[in-house]
C-alpha cells in the first residue's frame, strides 16, 4: 500500500469526492506531507477495537526531525465525528508499544524504517537542498503558485 500509484489514486479519490475510508485519509496525508518535504509512509494492518475485535485498517508513519511518529487521521476523524472534539489521540505517537495497544501489523517494515531513520532523513535533506529548500518544488506549475 506504500506505492506512489496506490497513494495517488486514493488521495485523488478523497480530494474529488471529499469522502473516504482509512486508506483515503492516510494516502492523502502521505501525499500532502511528502509535498511539504516529509517522508510519510502508509502502514497496513488492523485496528483493535475496545472490545478486542479487529478491522482491516491503514495509517501513517512519518519522519520528523530524525524520528518516526505514528499518525492515524482516520481514527482521529472518527473520534471528532463521534464527539465533536479533536483529541489528537492518534497524532504523532512515538511509542510503538503504546501504538500496538490499538493497532496490529507486521512490524518488519516499520522496524526497518525506524532503524534507518537517520539515513532516510539525510536523503530528504539532500532532496530539499536540490529543490532549494522549497518543498513545493515538485508540484506542478499550476499548483506551485
Short mmCIF file of C-alpha atoms in Angstrom, two decimals:
data_model
loop_
_atom_site.label_atom_id
_atom_site.label_comp_id
_atom_site.label_asym_id
_atom_site.label_seq_id
_atom_site.Cartn_x
_atom_site.Cartn_y
_atom_site.Cartn_z
CA UNK A 1 0.00 0.00 0.00
CA UNK A 2 3.03 2.31 0.09
CA UNK A 3 3.41 2.67 -3.68
CA UNK A 4 3.01 6.06 -5.33
CA UNK A 5 0.26 4.75 -7.63
CA UNK A 6 -1.76 3.48 -4.65
CA UNK A 7 -1.23 6.70 -2.71
CA UNK A 8 -2.04 8.97 -5.66
CA UNK A 9 -5.18 7.01 -6.57
CA UNK A 10 -6.64 7.03 -3.06
CA UNK A 11 -5.60 10.65 -2.38
CA UNK A 12 -7.22 11.79 -5.64
CA UNK A 13 -10.44 9.96 -4.81
CA UNK A 14 -10.52 11.64 -1.40
CA UNK A 15 -9.98 15.11 -2.87
CA UNK A 16 -12.59 14.67 -5.60
CA UNK A 17 -15.30 13.02 -3.52
CA UNK A 18 -14.50 14.56 -0.12
CA UNK A 19 -15.24 11.20 1.44
CA UNK A 20 -13.22 8.11 2.09
CA UNK A 21 -12.10 5.39 4.39
CA UNK A 22 -8.85 4.95 6.31
CA UNK A 23 -6.92 4.21 3.09
CA UNK A 24 -8.09 7.50 1.60
CA UNK A 25 -7.23 9.53 4.72
CA UNK A 26 -3.78 8.00 5.10
CA UNK A 27 -2.98 8.29 1.37
CA UNK A 28 -3.98 11.96 1.28
CA UNK A 29 -1.92 12.71 4.37
CA UNK A 30 1.09 10.89 2.87
CA UNK A 31 0.76 12.87 -0.35
CA UNK A 32 0.37 16.24 1.36
CA UNK A 33 3.23 15.66 3.79
CA UNK A 34 5.52 14.42 1.02
CA UNK A 35 4.92 17.67 -0.87
CA UNK A 36 5.95 19.51 2.29
CA UNK A 37 9.21 17.55 2.39
CA UNK A 38 8.36 14.86 4.93
CA UNK A 39 8.85 11.13 4.50
CA UNK A 40 5.38 9.76 5.27
CA UNK A 41 4.59 6.06 4.83
CA UNK A 42 1.40 4.02 4.81
CA UNK A 43 1.16 1.09 7.18
CA UNK A 44 -1.45 -1.63 6.69
CA UNK A 45 -2.77 -3.82 9.44
CA UNK A 46 -5.75 -3.98 11.77
CA UNK A 47 -7.30 -1.56 14.24
CA UNK A 48 -8.10 -3.19 17.58
CA UNK A 49 -11.45 -2.02 18.93
CA UNK A 50 -12.15 -1.61 22.64
CA UNK A 51 -13.96 -4.96 22.72
CA UNK A 52 -10.93 -6.74 21.19
CA UNK A 53 -12.39 -7.17 17.71
CA UNK A 54 -10.19 -6.17 14.80
CA UNK A 55 -10.90 -4.49 11.48
CA UNK A 56 -8.62 -4.03 8.48
CA UNK A 57 -7.08 -0.58 8.67
CA UNK A 58 -4.38 1.78 7.32
CA UNK A 59 -2.47 4.61 9.00
CA UNK A 60 0.76 6.60 8.64
CA UNK A 61 4.33 6.60 9.89
CA UNK A 62 6.04 9.98 9.38
CA UNK A 63 9.66 11.04 9.81
CA UNK A 64 10.07 14.32 11.71
CA UNK A 65 13.41 15.60 12.99
CA UNK A 66 15.08 12.21 12.56
CA UNK A 67 12.39 10.16 14.31
CA UNK A 68 9.33 8.32 13.03
CA UNK A 69 5.94 9.01 14.58
CA UNK A 70 2.61 7.20 14.25
CA UNK A 71 -0.45 9.03 12.88
CA UNK A 72 -3.99 7.76 12.38
CA UNK A 73 -6.04 10.62 10.93
CA UNK A 74 -8.89 8.26 10.06
CA UNK A 75 -9.44 7.29 13.70
CA UNK A 76 -8.92 10.85 14.93
CA UNK A 77 -11.56 11.96 12.41
CA UNK A 78 -13.91 9.21 13.63
CA UNK A 79 -13.42 10.47 17.21
CA UNK A 80 -14.19 14.01 16.04
CA UNK A 81 -17.33 12.85 14.23
CA UNK A 82 -18.47 11.00 17.35
CA UNK A 83 -17.62 13.65 19.99
CA UNK A 84 -17.29 16.94 18.11
CA UNK A 85 -13.84 17.43 19.63
CA UNK A 86 -10.34 16.91 18.24
CA UNK A 87 -8.43 14.94 20.87
CA UNK A 88 -5.26 14.00 18.92
CA UNK A 89 -5.38 10.51 20.43
CA UNK A 90 -3.65 9.08 17.34
CA UNK A 91 -1.39 12.01 16.44
CA UNK A 92 2.43 11.97 16.49
CA UNK A 93 2.85 8.98 18.80
CA UNK A 94 6.49 7.90 19.16
CA UNK A 95 5.99 4.87 21.43
CA UNK A 96 5.46 1.80 19.23
CA UNK A 97 4.42 -0.35 22.21
CA UNK A 98 1.71 2.17 23.08
CA UNK A 99 0.62 2.28 19.43
CA UNK A 100 0.41 -1.52 19.33
CA UNK A 101 -2.29 -1.49 22.01
CA UNK A 102 -4.83 -0.47 19.36
CA UNK A 103 -3.03 -1.31 16.08
CA UNK A 104 -1.80 -4.68 14.84
CA UNK A 105 0.60 -5.05 11.87
CA UNK A 106 3.67 -6.83 10.56
CA UNK A 107 6.45 -4.82 12.24
CA UNK A 108 9.21 -5.72 9.77
CA UNK A 109 8.70 -2.66 7.51
CA UNK A 110 8.20 -0.09 10.30
CA UNK A 111 11.12 -1.54 12.29
CA UNK A 112 13.34 -1.17 9.22
CA UNK A 113 12.18 2.43 8.74
CA UNK A 114 12.86 3.29 12.39
CA UNK A 115 16.30 1.64 12.26
CA UNK A 116 17.20 3.64 9.14
CA UNK A 117 15.59 6.96 10.10
CA UNK A 118 18.90 8.88 10.03
CA UNK A 119 19.73 7.70 6.51
CA UNK A 120 16.19 8.43 5.28
CA UNK A 121 16.35 11.91 6.85
CA UNK A 122 19.66 12.51 5.04
CA UNK A 123 18.01 11.58 1.72
CA UNK A 124 15.18 14.03 2.34
CA UNK A 125 17.63 16.77 3.34
CA UNK A 126 19.57 16.16 0.12
CA UNK A 127 16.34 16.31 -1.90
CA UNK A 128 15.34 19.58 -0.18
CA UNK A 129 18.76 21.05 -0.97
CA UNK A 130 18.32 20.11 -4.63
CA UNK A 131 14.99 21.91 -4.61
CA UNK A 132 16.49 25.00 -2.91
CA UNK A 133 14.63 24.20 0.32
CA UNK A 134 11.30 24.72 -1.43
CA UNK A 135 9.06 21.74 -0.53
CA UNK A 136 6.63 22.75 -3.28
CA UNK A 137 9.33 22.50 -5.98
CA UNK A 138 7.99 19.09 -7.02
CA UNK A 139 4.45 20.42 -7.54
CA UNK A 140 3.01 21.03 -10.97
CA UNK A 141 3.40 24.61 -12.20
CA UNK A 142 -0.31 25.35 -11.70
CA UNK A 143 -0.18 24.15 -8.07
CA UNK A 144 3.03 25.91 -7.02
CA UNK A 145 1.53 29.39 -7.02
#
